[in-house]
Amino acid sequence: FRYFEDPAQVWKESGIPKPEKPKKTKTKRSKSKKSNTSGSKIGMCSICGDEKDFASECTALSCDHCFCNECWDSYLTMKIQDGQVNKITCPAVSCKLLIGEELVKKLVIGEVYDKYVRFITKSFVEDNSQVSWCPAPGRIYITFCLCIEARRI
């Protein structure tokens, strides 16, 4: 029932992003804001410190933390290469907002995204007692047991 008392706080504490698309631009919280000749906002990435065009070179989340796409790629690629794909959070210190699959897909190269999907799928199968890998040799399918009780397959 806490949700109805303070929904914003419940979303924040859960670390689950509100269902909205990632923002492409950011105009607040930047350490350095100025306009370039085309009128778009320039600001400093909170990770690398480089000045970037927010509209074309940065991505912000619903928590309003904004980083350049190169830093996002490096951060997400490192997490995926290390197998840390469950609950990847915003790289800002103490921010618990979870990164959604659509952002990972948008910001990393195809082979890294494929590895992410493999890790997530493997984790889903291992953590779910009603799901198992197909036992047939050479198959990479998942089988589901839609039973009232979880049983070993």
CSV table of N, CA, C and O in Angstrom, one decimal, residues 5-132:
chain,number,residue,atom,x,y,z
A,5,GLU,N,0.8,5.9,-1.4
A,5,GLU,CA,1.1,7.0,-0.5
A,5,GLU,C,2.2,7.9,-1.2
A,5,GLU,O,2.2,9.1,-1.1
A,6,ASP,N,3.2,7.2,-1.8
A,6,ASP,CA,4.3,7.9,-2.4
A,6,ASP,C,4.9,7.1,-3.5
A,6,ASP,O,6.0,6.5,-3.4
A,7,PRO,N,4.2,7.1,-4.7
A,7,PRO,CA,4.7,6.2,-5.8
A,7,PRO,C,6.1,6.6,-6.3
A,7,PRO,O,6.9,5.7,-6.6
A,8,ALA,N,6.5,7.8,-6.3
A,8,ALA,CA,7.8,8.2,-6.8
A,8,ALA,C,8.9,7.6,-5.9
A,8,ALA,O,9.9,7.1,-6.3
A,9,GLN,N,8.7,7.6,-4.6
A,9,GLN,CA,9.7,7.0,-3.6
A,9,GLN,C,9.8,5.5,-3.8
A,9,GLN,O,10.8,4.9,-3.7
A,10,VAL,N,8.6,4.8,-4.0
A,10,VAL,CA,8.6,3.4,-4.2
A,10,VAL,C,9.4,3.0,-5.5
A,10,VAL,O,10.2,2.1,-5.5
A,11,TRP,N,9.2,3.8,-6.6
A,11,TRP,CA,9.9,3.5,-7.8
A,11,TRP,C,11.4,3.7,-7.5
A,11,TRP,O,12.3,2.9,-8.0
A,12,LYS,N,11.8,4.8,-6.8
A,12,LYS,CA,13.2,5.1,-6.6
A,12,LYS,C,13.8,4.0,-5.7
A,12,LYS,O,14.9,3.5,-6.0
A,13,GLU,N,13.2,3.5,-4.7
A,13,GLU,CA,13.7,2.5,-3.8
A,13,GLU,C,13.8,1.2,-4.4
A,13,GLU,O,14.7,0.4,-4.1
A,14,SER,N,12.9,0.9,-5.4
A,14,SER,CA,12.9,-0.4,-6.0
A,14,SER,C,14.1,-0.6,-7.0
A,14,SER,O,14.5,-1.7,-7.3
A,15,GLY,N,14.5,0.5,-7.5
A,15,GLY,CA,15.6,0.5,-8.6
A,15,GLY,C,15.0,0.1,-9.9
A,15,GLY,O,15.8,0.0,-10.9
A,16,ILE,N,13.7,-0.1,-10.0
A,16,ILE,CA,13.1,-0.4,-11.3
A,16,ILE,C,12.7,0.8,-12.0
A,16,ILE,O,12.1,1.7,-11.4
A,17,PRO,N,13.2,1.0,-13.3
A,17,PRO,CA,12.9,2.3,-13.9
A,17,PRO,C,11.4,2.4,-14.3
A,17,PRO,O,10.7,1.4,-14.5
A,18,LYS,N,10.8,3.6,-14.2
A,18,LYS,CA,9.5,3.8,-14.6
A,18,LYS,C,9.4,3.4,-16.0
A,18,LYS,O,10.3,3.6,-16.8
A,19,PRO,N,8.2,2.9,-16.5
A,19,PRO,CA,8.1,2.5,-17.9
A,19,PRO,C,8.0,3.7,-18.8
A,19,PRO,O,7.0,4.2,-19.1
A,20,GLU,N,9.2,4.2,-19.2
A,20,GLU,CA,9.3,5.3,-20.1
A,20,GLU,C,10.5,5.1,-20.9
A,20,GLU,O,11.4,4.4,-20.5
A,21,LYS,N,10.6,5.8,-22.1
A,21,LYS,CA,11.8,5.6,-22.9
A,21,LYS,C,12.9,6.5,-22.4
A,21,LYS,O,12.7,7.5,-21.8
A,22,PRO,N,14.2,6.0,-22.5
A,22,PRO,CA,15.3,6.8,-22.1
A,22,PRO,C,15.3,8.1,-22.8
A,22,PRO,O,15.0,8.3,-23.9
A,23,LYS,N,15.7,9.1,-22.0
A,23,LYS,CA,15.8,10.5,-22.6
A,23,LYS,C,17.0,10.6,-23.5
A,23,LYS,O,18.1,10.1,-23.2
A,24,LYS,N,16.9,11.4,-24.5
A,24,LYS,CA,18.1,11.6,-25.4
A,24,LYS,C,18.8,12.9,-25.0
A,24,LYS,O,19.9,13.1,-25.3
A,25,THR,N,18.1,13.8,-24.4
A,25,THR,CA,18.7,15.1,-24.0
A,25,THR,C,18.6,15.3,-22.5
A,25,THR,O,17.8,14.8,-21.8
A,26,LYS,N,19.4,16.2,-22.1
A,26,LYS,CA,19.4,16.6,-20.7
A,26,LYS,C,19.9,18.1,-20.6
A,26,LYS,O,20.8,18.4,-21.2
A,27,THR,N,19.1,18.8,-19.8
A,27,THR,CA,19.5,20.2,-19.7
A,27,THR,C,19.8,20.6,-18.3
A,27,THR,O,20.4,21.6,-18.0
A,28,LYS,N,19.4,19.8,-17.3
A,28,LYS,CA,19.7,20.1,-15.9
A,28,LYS,C,20.8,19.2,-15.3
A,28,LYS,O,21.1,18.2,-15.9
A,29,ARG,N,21.4,19.6,-14.2
A,29,ARG,CA,22.4,18.9,-13.5
A,29,ARG,C,23.8,18.8,-14.2
A,29,ARG,O,24.6,18.1,-13.8
A,30,SER,N,23.9,19.4,-15.4
A,30,SER,CA,25.2,19.3,-16.0
A,30,SER,C,26.2,20.3,-15.4
A,30,SER,O,25.7,21.4,-14.9
A,31,LYS,N,27.4,20.0,-15.3
A,31,LYS,CA,28.4,20.9,-14.7
A,31,LYS,C,28.7,22.1,-15.6
A,31,LYS,O,29.1,23.1,-15.1
A,32,SER,N,28.5,21.8,-16.9
A,32,SER,CA,28.9,22.9,-17.8
A,32,SER,C,27.8,22.9,-18.9
A,32,SER,O,27.7,21.9,-19.6
A,33,LYS,N,27.0,23.9,-19.0
A,33,LYS,CA,26.0,24.0,-20.0
A,33,LYS,C,26.2,25.2,-20.9
A,33,LYS,O,26.4,26.3,-20.4
A,34,LYS,N,26.3,25.0,-22.2
A,34,LYS,CA,26.4,26.1,-23.1
A,34,LYS,C,25.9,25.6,-24.4
A,34,LYS,O,25.7,24.4,-24.6
A,35,SER,N,25.6,26.5,-25.3
A,35,SER,CA,25.1,26.1,-26.6
A,35,SER,C,26.2,26.2,-27.6
A,35,SER,O,27.0,27.1,-27.6
A,36,ASN,N,26.1,25.3,-28.6
A,36,ASN,CA,27.1,25.4,-29.7
A,36,ASN,C,26.4,26.3,-30.8
A,36,ASN,O,25.3,26.8,-30.6
A,37,THR,N,27.1,26.4,-31.9
A,37,THR,CA,26.6,27.2,-33.0
A,37,THR,C,25.2,26.7,-33.5
A,37,THR,O,24.5,27.5,-34.1
A,38,SER,N,24.9,25.4,-33.4
A,38,SER,CA,23.7,24.9,-33.9
A,38,SER,C,22.5,25.1,-32.9
A,38,SER,O,21.4,24.7,-33.2
A,39,GLY,N,22.9,25.6,-31.7
A,39,GLY,CA,21.9,25.8,-30.7
A,39,GLY,C,21.6,24.6,-29.7
A,39,GLY,O,20.8,24.7,-28.8
A,40,SER,N,22.3,23.5,-29.9
A,40,SER,CA,22.1,22.3,-29.1
A,40,SER,C,22.9,22.5,-27.8
A,40,SER,O,23.9,23.2,-27.8
A,41,LYS,N,22.5,21.8,-26.7
A,41,LYS,CA,23.1,22.0,-25.4
A,41,LYS,C,24.4,21.1,-25.4
A,41,LYS,O,24.4,20.0,-25.8
A,42,ILE,N,25.4,21.7,-24.8
A,42,ILE,CA,26.7,21.1,-24.6
A,42,ILE,C,26.9,21.0,-23.1
A,42,ILE,O,26.6,21.9,-22.4
A,43,GLY,N,27.4,19.8,-22.7
A,43,GLY,CA,27.6,19.6,-21.3
A,43,GLY,C,28.7,18.6,-21.0
A,43,GLY,O,29.2,17.9,-22.0
A,44,MET,N,29.1,18.4,-19.8
A,44,MET,CA,30.2,17.5,-19.5
A,44,MET,C,29.7,16.2,-19.0
A,44,MET,O,28.8,16.1,-18.2
A,45,CYS,N,30.2,15.1,-19.6
A,45,CYS,CA,29.9,13.7,-19.2
A,45,CYS,C,30.4,13.6,-17.8
A,45,CYS,O,31.5,13.9,-17.5
A,46,SER,N,29.6,13.0,-16.9
A,46,SER,CA,29.9,12.8,-15.5
A,46,SER,C,31.0,11.7,-15.3
A,46,SER,O,31.5,11.5,-14.2
A,47,ILE,N,31.2,10.9,-16.3
A,47,ILE,CA,32.2,9.8,-16.2
A,47,ILE,C,33.6,10.3,-16.8
A,47,ILE,O,34.6,10.3,-16.1
A,48,CYS,N,33.6,10.6,-18.0
A,48,CYS,CA,34.9,11.0,-18.7
A,48,CYS,C,35.3,12.4,-18.6
A,48,CYS,O,36.5,12.8,-18.8
A,49,GLY,N,34.3,13.3,-18.3
A,49,GLY,CA,34.6,14.7,-18.2
A,49,GLY,C,34.7,15.5,-19.5
A,49,GLY,O,34.9,16.7,-19.5
A,50,ASP,N,34.5,14.8,-20.6
A,50,ASP,CA,34.5,15.4,-21.9
A,50,ASP,C,33.2,16.2,-22.2
A,50,ASP,O,32.2,15.8,-21.7
A,51,GLU,N,33.3,17.3,-22.9
A,51,GLU,CA,32.2,18.1,-23.3
A,51,GLU,C,31.5,17.4,-24.5
A,51,GLU,O,32.2,17.1,-25.4
A,52,LYS,N,30.2,17.2,-24.4
A,52,LYS,CA,29.5,16.5,-25.4
A,52,LYS,C,28.2,17.2,-25.8
A,52,LYS,O,27.7,18.0,-24.9
A,53,ASP,N,27.7,17.0,-27.0
A,53,ASP,CA,26.4,17.5,-27.4
A,53,ASP,C,25.4,16.6,-26.8
A,53,ASP,O,25.3,15.4,-27.2
A,54,PHE,N,24.6,17.1,-25.9
A,54,PHE,CA,23.6,16.2,-25.2
A,54,PHE,C,22.6,15.5,-26.2
A,54,PHE,O,22.2,14.4,-26.0
A,55,ALA,N,22.2,16.3,-27.2
A,55,ALA,CA,21.2,15.7,-28.1
A,55,ALA,C,21.7,14.6,-28.9
A,55,ALA,O,20.9,13.6,-29.2
A,56,SER,N,22.9,14.6,-29.3
A,56,SER,CA,23.4,13.5,-30.2
A,56,SER,C,24.4,12.5,-29.6
A,56,SER,O,24.6,11.4,-30.2
A,57,GLU,N,25.0,12.9,-28.5
A,57,GLU,CA,26.1,12.1,-28.0
A,57,GLU,C,25.9,11.6,-26.6
A,57,GLU,O,26.8,10.9,-26.1
A,58,CYS,N,24.8,11.9,-26.0
A,58,CYS,CA,24.5,11.5,-24.6
A,58,CYS,C,23.2,10.8,-24.5
A,58,CYS,O,22.3,11.0,-25.3
A,59,THR,N,23.1,10.0,-23.4
A,59,THR,CA,21.8,9.4,-23.1
A,59,THR,C,21.6,9.5,-21.6
A,59,THR,O,22.5,9.3,-20.8
A,60,ALA,N,20.4,9.9,-21.2
A,60,ALA,CA,20.0,10.1,-19.8
A,60,ALA,C,18.9,9.1,-19.4
A,60,ALA,O,18.1,8.7,-20.3
A,61,LEU,N,18.8,8.8,-18.2
A,61,LEU,CA,17.8,7.9,-17.7
A,61,LEU,C,16.7,8.6,-16.9
A,61,LEU,O,16.9,9.9,-16.7
A,62,SER,N,15.7,8.0,-16.5
A,62,SER,CA,14.7,8.6,-15.7
A,62,SER,C,15.2,9.2,-14.4
A,62,SER,O,14.5,10.0,-13.8
A,63,CYS,N,16.3,8.7,-13.9
A,63,CYS,CA,17.0,9.3,-12.7
A,63,CYS,C,17.7,10.6,-13.0
A,63,CYS,O,18.2,11.2,-12.1
A,64,ASP,N,17.7,11.0,-14.2
A,64,ASP,CA,18.3,12.2,-14.7
A,64,ASP,C,19.9,12.2,-14.7
A,64,ASP,O,20.5,13.2,-14.9
A,65,HIS,N,20.5,11.0,-14.5
A,65,HIS,CA,21.9,10.9,-14.7
A,65,HIS,C,22.2,10.8,-16.2
A,65,HIS,O,21.5,10.0,-16.9
A,66,CYS,N,23.1,11.6,-16.7
A,66,CYS,CA,23.4,11.6,-18.1
A,66,CYS,C,24.9,11.4,-18.4
A,66,CYS,O,25.7,11.9,-17.7
A,67,PHE,N,25.1,10.5,-19.3
A,67,PHE,CA,26.5,10.1,-19.7
A,67,PHE,C,26.6,10.1,-21.2
A,67,PHE,O,25.7,9.8,-21.9
A,68,CYS,N,27.9,10.3,-21.7
A,68,CYS,CA,28.1,10.2,-23.1
A,68,CYS,C,27.9,8.7,-23.5
A,68,CYS,O,28.1,7.8,-22.8
A,69,ASN,N,27.5,8.5,-24.8
A,69,ASN,CA,27.3,7.2,-25.3
A,69,ASN,C,28.5,6.3,-25.3
A,69,ASN,O,28.4,5.1,-25.1
A,70,GLU,N,29.7,6.9,-25.4
A,70,GLU,CA,31.0,6.1,-25.4
A,70,GLU,C,31.2,5.6,-24.0
A,70,GLU,O,31.6,4.4,-23.8
A,71,CYS,N,30.9,6.4,-23.0
A,71,CYS,CA,31.0,5.9,-21.6
A,71,CYS,C,30.0,4.8,-21.3
A,71,CYS,O,30.3,3.8,-20.6
A,72,TRP,N,28.8,5.0,-21.8
A,72,TRP,CA,27.7,4.0,-21.6
A,72,TRP,C,28.2,2.7,-22.2
A,72,TRP,O,28.0,1.6,-21.6
A,73,ASP,N,28.7,2.8,-23.4
A,73,ASP,CA,29.1,1.6,-24.1
A,73,ASP,C,30.2,0.9,-23.3
A,73,ASP,O,30.2,-0.4,-23.1
A,74,SER,N,31.2,1.6,-22.8
A,74,SER,CA,32.3,1.0,-22.1
A,74,SER,C,31.8,0.4,-20.8
A,74,SER,O,32.2,-0.8,-20.4
A,75,TYR,N,30.9,1.1,-20.1
A,75,TYR,CA,30.3,0.6,-18.8
A,75,TYR,C,29.5,-0.7,-19.0
A,75,TYR,O,29.7,-1.7,-18.3
A,76,LEU,N,28.6,-0.6,-20.0
A,76,LEU,CA,27.8,-1.8,-20.2
A,76,LEU,C,28.6,-3.0,-20.8
A,76,LEU,O,28.3,-4.1,-20.3
A,77,THR,N,29.5,-2.7,-21.7
A,77,THR,CA,30.3,-3.8,-22.2
A,77,THR,C,31.2,-4.5,-21.1
A,77,THR,O,31.2,-5.7,-21.0
A,78,MET,N,31.7,-3.7,-20.2
A,78,MET,CA,32.5,-4.2,-19.1
A,78,MET,C,31.6,-5.1,-18.2
A,78,MET,O,32.0,-6.3,-17.9
A,79,LYS,N,30.4,-4.7,-17.9
A,79,LYS,CA,29.5,-5.5,-17.0
A,79,LYS,C,29.1,-6.8,-17.8
A,79,LYS,O,29.1,-7.8,-17.1
A,80,ILE,N,28.8,-6.7,-19.0
A,80,ILE,CA,28.4,-7.9,-19.8
A,80,ILE,C,29.6,-8.8,-19.9
A,80,ILE,O,29.4,-10.1,-19.7
A,81,GLN,N,30.8,-8.3,-20.3
A,81,GLN,CA,31.9,-9.2,-20.4
A,81,GLN,C,32.2,-9.9,-19.1
A,81,GLN,O,32.7,-11.1,-19.1
A,82,ASP,N,32.0,-9.3,-18.0
A,82,ASP,CA,32.2,-9.9,-16.7
A,82,ASP,C,31.0,-10.8,-16.2
A,82,ASP,O,31.1,-11.4,-15.1
A,83,GLY,N,30.0,-10.9,-17.0
A,83,GLY,CA,28.8,-11.7,-16.7
A,83,GLY,C,27.9,-11.1,-15.7
A,83,GLY,O,27.0,-11.8,-15.2
A,84,GLN,N,28.0,-9.8,-15.4
A,84,GLN,CA,27.2,-9.2,-14.4
A,84,GLN,C,26.0,-8.5,-15.1
A,84,GLN,O,25.8,-7.3,-15.1
A,85,VAL,N,25.1,-9.4,-15.7
A,85,VAL,CA,24.0,-8.8,-16.5
A,85,VAL,C,22.7,-8.7,-15.7
A,85,VAL,O,21.8,-8.0,-16.1
A,86,ASN,N,22.6,-9.4,-14.5
A,86,ASN,CA,21.4,-9.3,-13.7
A,86,ASN,C,21.5,-8.0,-12.9
A,86,ASN,O,22.4,-7.9,-12.1
A,87,LYS,N,20.6,-7.2,-13.1
A,87,LYS,CA,20.5,-5.9,-12.3
A,87,LYS,C,21.7,-5.0,-12.5
A,87,LYS,O,22.4,-4.5,-11.6
A,88,ILE,N,21.9,-4.6,-13.8
A,88,ILE,CA,22.9,-3.6,-14.1
A,88,ILE,C,22.3,-2.3,-13.7
A,88,ILE,O,21.2,-2.0,-14.2
A,89,THR,N,22.9,-1.5,-12.9
A,89,THR,CA,22.4,-0.2,-12.4
A,89,THR,C,23.1,1.0,-13.1
A,89,THR,O,24.1,0.8,-13.7
A,90,CYS,N,22.4,2.1,-13.0
A,90,CYS,CA,23.0,3.4,-13.5
A,90,CYS,C,24.4,3.5,-12.9
A,90,CYS,O,24.6,3.2,-11.7
A,91,PRO,N,25.4,4.0,-13.7
A,91,PRO,CA,26.7,4.1,-13.2
A,91,PRO,C,27.0,5.2,-12.2
A,91,PRO,O,28.1,5.3,-11.6
A,92,ALA,N,26.0,6.1,-12.0
A,92,ALA,CA,26.2,7.1,-11.0
A,92,ALA,C,26.3,6.5,-9.6
A,92,ALA,O,25.6,5.6,-9.2
A,93,VAL,N,27.2,7.1,-8.8
A,93,VAL,CA,27.4,6.7,-7.4
A,93,VAL,C,26.1,6.6,-6.6
A,93,VAL,O,25.3,7.6,-6.6
A,94,SER,N,25.8,5.5,-6.0
A,94,SER,CA,24.6,5.3,-5.1
A,94,SER,C,23.3,5.3,-5.9
A,94,SER,O,22.2,5.2,-5.2
A,95,CYS,N,23.3,5.4,-7.2
A,95,CYS,CA,22.0,5.3,-7.9
A,95,CYS,C,21.7,3.8,-8.1
A,95,CYS,O,22.5,3.0,-8.6
A,96,LYS,N,20.5,3.4,-7.8
A,96,LYS,CA,20.1,2.0,-7.9
A,96,LYS,C,19.1,1.8,-9.1
A,96,LYS,O,18.5,0.7,-9.2
A,97,LEU,N,18.9,2.7,-10.0
A,97,LEU,CA,18.0,2.6,-11.1
A,97,LEU,C,18.6,1.5,-12.0
A,97,LEU,O,19.8,1.5,-12.4
A,98,LEU,N,17.8,0.5,-12.3
A,98,LEU,CA,18.2,-0.6,-13.2
A,98,LEU,C,18.1,-0.2,-14.7
A,98,LEU,O,17.3,0.5,-15.1
A,99,ILE,N,19.1,-0.7,-15.4
A,99,ILE,CA,19.2,-0.5,-16.8
A,99,ILE,C,18.4,-1.5,-17.6
A,99,ILE,O,18.5,-2.7,-17.4
A,100,GLY,N,17.5,-1.0,-18.5
A,100,GLY,CA,16.6,-1.9,-19.2
A,100,GLY,C,17.3,-2.5,-20.4
A,100,GLY,O,18.3,-2.0,-21.0
A,101,GLU,N,16.8,-3.6,-20.9
A,101,GLU,CA,17.3,-4.3,-22.1
A,101,GLU,C,17.4,-3.4,-23.3
A,101,GLU,O,18.3,-3.5,-24.1
A,102,GLU,N,16.4,-2.5,-23.5
A,102,GLU,CA,16.3,-1.7,-24.7
A,102,GLU,C,17.5,-0.7,-24.7
A,102,GLU,O,18.0,-0.4,-25.8
A,103,LEU,N,17.9,-0.2,-23.6
A,103,LEU,CA,19.1,0.7,-23.5
A,103,LEU,C,20.4,-0.1,-23.8
A,103,LEU,O,21.2,0.4,-24.6
A,104,VAL,N,20.5,-1.3,-23.3
A,104,VAL,CA,21.7,-2.1,-23.6
A,104,VAL,C,21.7,-2.3,-25.1
A,104,VAL,O,22.8,-2.2,-25.7
A,105,LYS,N,20.6,-2.7,-25.7
A,105,LYS,CA,20.6,-3.0,-27.2
A,105,LYS,C,21.0,-1.8,-28.0
A,105,LYS,O,21.7,-1.9,-29.0
A,106,LYS,N,20.5,-0.6,-27.5
A,106,LYS,CA,20.8,0.7,-28.2
A,106,LYS,C,22.3,1.1,-28.2
A,106,LYS,O,22.8,1.6,-29.1
A,107,LEU,N,22.9,0.8,-27.0
A,107,LEU,CA,24.2,1.4,-26.8
A,107,LEU,C,25.5,0.5,-27.0
A,107,LEU,O,26.6,1.0,-26.9
A,108,VAL,N,25.3,-0.8,-27.1
A,108,VAL,CA,26.4,-1.7,-27.3
A,108,VAL,C,26.4,-2.3,-28.7
A,108,VAL,O,25.3,-2.3,-29.3
A,109,ILE,N,27.5,-2.8,-29.1
A,109,ILE,CA,27.6,-3.4,-30.5
A,109,ILE,C,26.9,-4.8,-30.4
A,109,ILE,O,26.7,-5.4,-29.4
A,110,GLY,N,26.5,-5.3,-31.6
A,110,GLY,CA,25.7,-6.5,-31.7
A,110,GLY,C,26.3,-7.7,-31.0
A,110,GLY,O,25.5,-8.4,-30.4
A,111,GLU,N,27.6,-8.0,-31.1
A,111,GLU,CA,28.1,-9.2,-30.5
A,111,GLU,C,28.1,-9.1,-29.0
A,111,GLU,O,27.9,-10.1,-28.3
A,112,VAL,N,28.2,-7.9,-28.4
A,112,VAL,CA,28.1,-7.7,-27.0
A,112,VAL,C,26.7,-7.9,-26.5
A,112,VAL,O,26.4,-8.5,-25.5
A,113,TYR,N,25.7,-7.3,-27.3
A,113,TYR,CA,24.3,-7.5,-27.0
A,113,TYR,C,23.9,-9.0,-27.0
A,113,TYR,O,23.2,-9.5,-26.2
A,114,ASP,N,24.4,-9.7,-28.0
A,114,ASP,CA,24.1,-11.2,-28.1
A,114,ASP,C,24.6,-11.9,-26.9
A,114,ASP,O,24.0,-12.8,-26.4
A,115,LYS,N,25.8,-11.5,-26.4
A,115,LYS,CA,26.3,-12.1,-25.2
A,115,LYS,C,25.4,-11.8,-24.0
A,115,LYS,O,25.2,-12.6,-23.1
A,116,TYR,N,25.0,-10.5,-23.9
A,116,TYR,CA,24.0,-10.1,-22.9
A,116,TYR,C,22.8,-11.0,-22.9
A,116,TYR,O,22.4,-11.5,-21.8
A,117,VAL,N,22.2,-11.2,-24.0
A,117,VAL,CA,21.0,-12.0,-24.2
A,117,VAL,C,21.3,-13.5,-23.7
A,117,VAL,O,20.5,-14.1,-23.0
A,118,ARG,N,22.4,-14.0,-24.1
A,118,ARG,CA,22.8,-15.4,-23.7
A,118,ARG,C,22.9,-15.5,-22.1
A,118,ARG,O,22.4,-16.4,-21.5
A,119,PHE,N,23.6,-14.5,-21.5
A,119,PHE,CA,23.7,-14.5,-20.1
A,119,PHE,C,22.4,-14.3,-19.4
A,119,PHE,O,22.1,-15.0,-18.4
A,120,ILE,N,21.5,-13.4,-19.9
A,120,ILE,CA,20.2,-13.2,-19.3
A,120,ILE,C,19.4,-14.5,-19.4
A,120,ILE,O,18.7,-14.9,-18.4
A,121,THR,N,19.4,-15.1,-20.5
A,121,THR,CA,18.6,-16.4,-20.8
A,121,THR,C,19.1,-17.5,-19.8
A,121,THR,O,18.3,-18.2,-19.2
A,122,LYS,N,20.4,-17.6,-19.8
A,122,LYS,CA,21.0,-18.6,-18.9
A,122,LYS,C,20.6,-18.4,-17.4
A,122,LYS,O,20.2,-19.3,-16.7
A,123,SER,N,20.6,-17.2,-17.0
A,123,SER,CA,20.3,-16.8,-15.6
A,123,SER,C,18.8,-17.1,-15.4
A,123,SER,O,18.4,-17.6,-14.3
A,124,PHE,N,17.9,-16.8,-16.4
A,124,PHE,CA,16.5,-17.1,-16.3
A,124,PHE,C,16.2,-18.6,-16.1
A,124,PHE,O,15.5,-19.0,-15.2
A,125,VAL,N,16.9,-19.4,-16.9
A,125,VAL,CA,16.7,-20.8,-16.8
A,125,VAL,C,17.2,-21.3,-15.4
A,125,VAL,O,16.5,-22.1,-14.8
A,126,GLU,N,18.4,-20.9,-15.0
A,126,GLU,CA,19.0,-21.4,-13.8
A,126,GLU,C,18.2,-21.0,-12.5
A,126,GLU,O,18.1,-21.7,-11.5
A,127,ASP,N,17.5,-19.8,-12.6
A,127,ASP,CA,16.8,-19.2,-11.4
A,127,ASP,C,15.4,-19.6,-11.4
A,127,ASP,O,14.7,-19.2,-10.4
A,128,ASN,N,14.8,-20.3,-12.4
A,128,ASN,CA,13.4,-20.6,-12.4
A,128,ASN,C,13.2,-22.1,-12.4
A,128,ASN,O,13.6,-22.9,-13.3
A,129,SER,N,12.6,-22.6,-11.3
A,129,SER,CA,12.4,-24.1,-11.2
A,129,SER,C,11.4,-24.7,-12.2
A,129,SER,O,11.4,-25.9,-12.3
A,130,GLN,N,10.7,-23.9,-12.9
A,130,GLN,CA,9.7,-24.4,-13.9
A,130,GLN,C,10.2,-24.4,-15.3
A,130,GLN,O,9.5,-24.6,-16.2
A,131,VAL,N,11.5,-24.1,-15.4
A,131,VAL,CA,12.1,-23.9,-16.7
A,131,VAL,C,13.4,-24.8,-16.8
A,131,VAL,O,14.1,-24.9,-15.8
A,132,SER,N,13.6,-25.4,-17.9
A,132,SER,CA,14.8,-26.2,-18.1
A,132,SER,C,15.3,-26.2,-19.5
A,132,SER,O,14.5,-25.9,-20.4
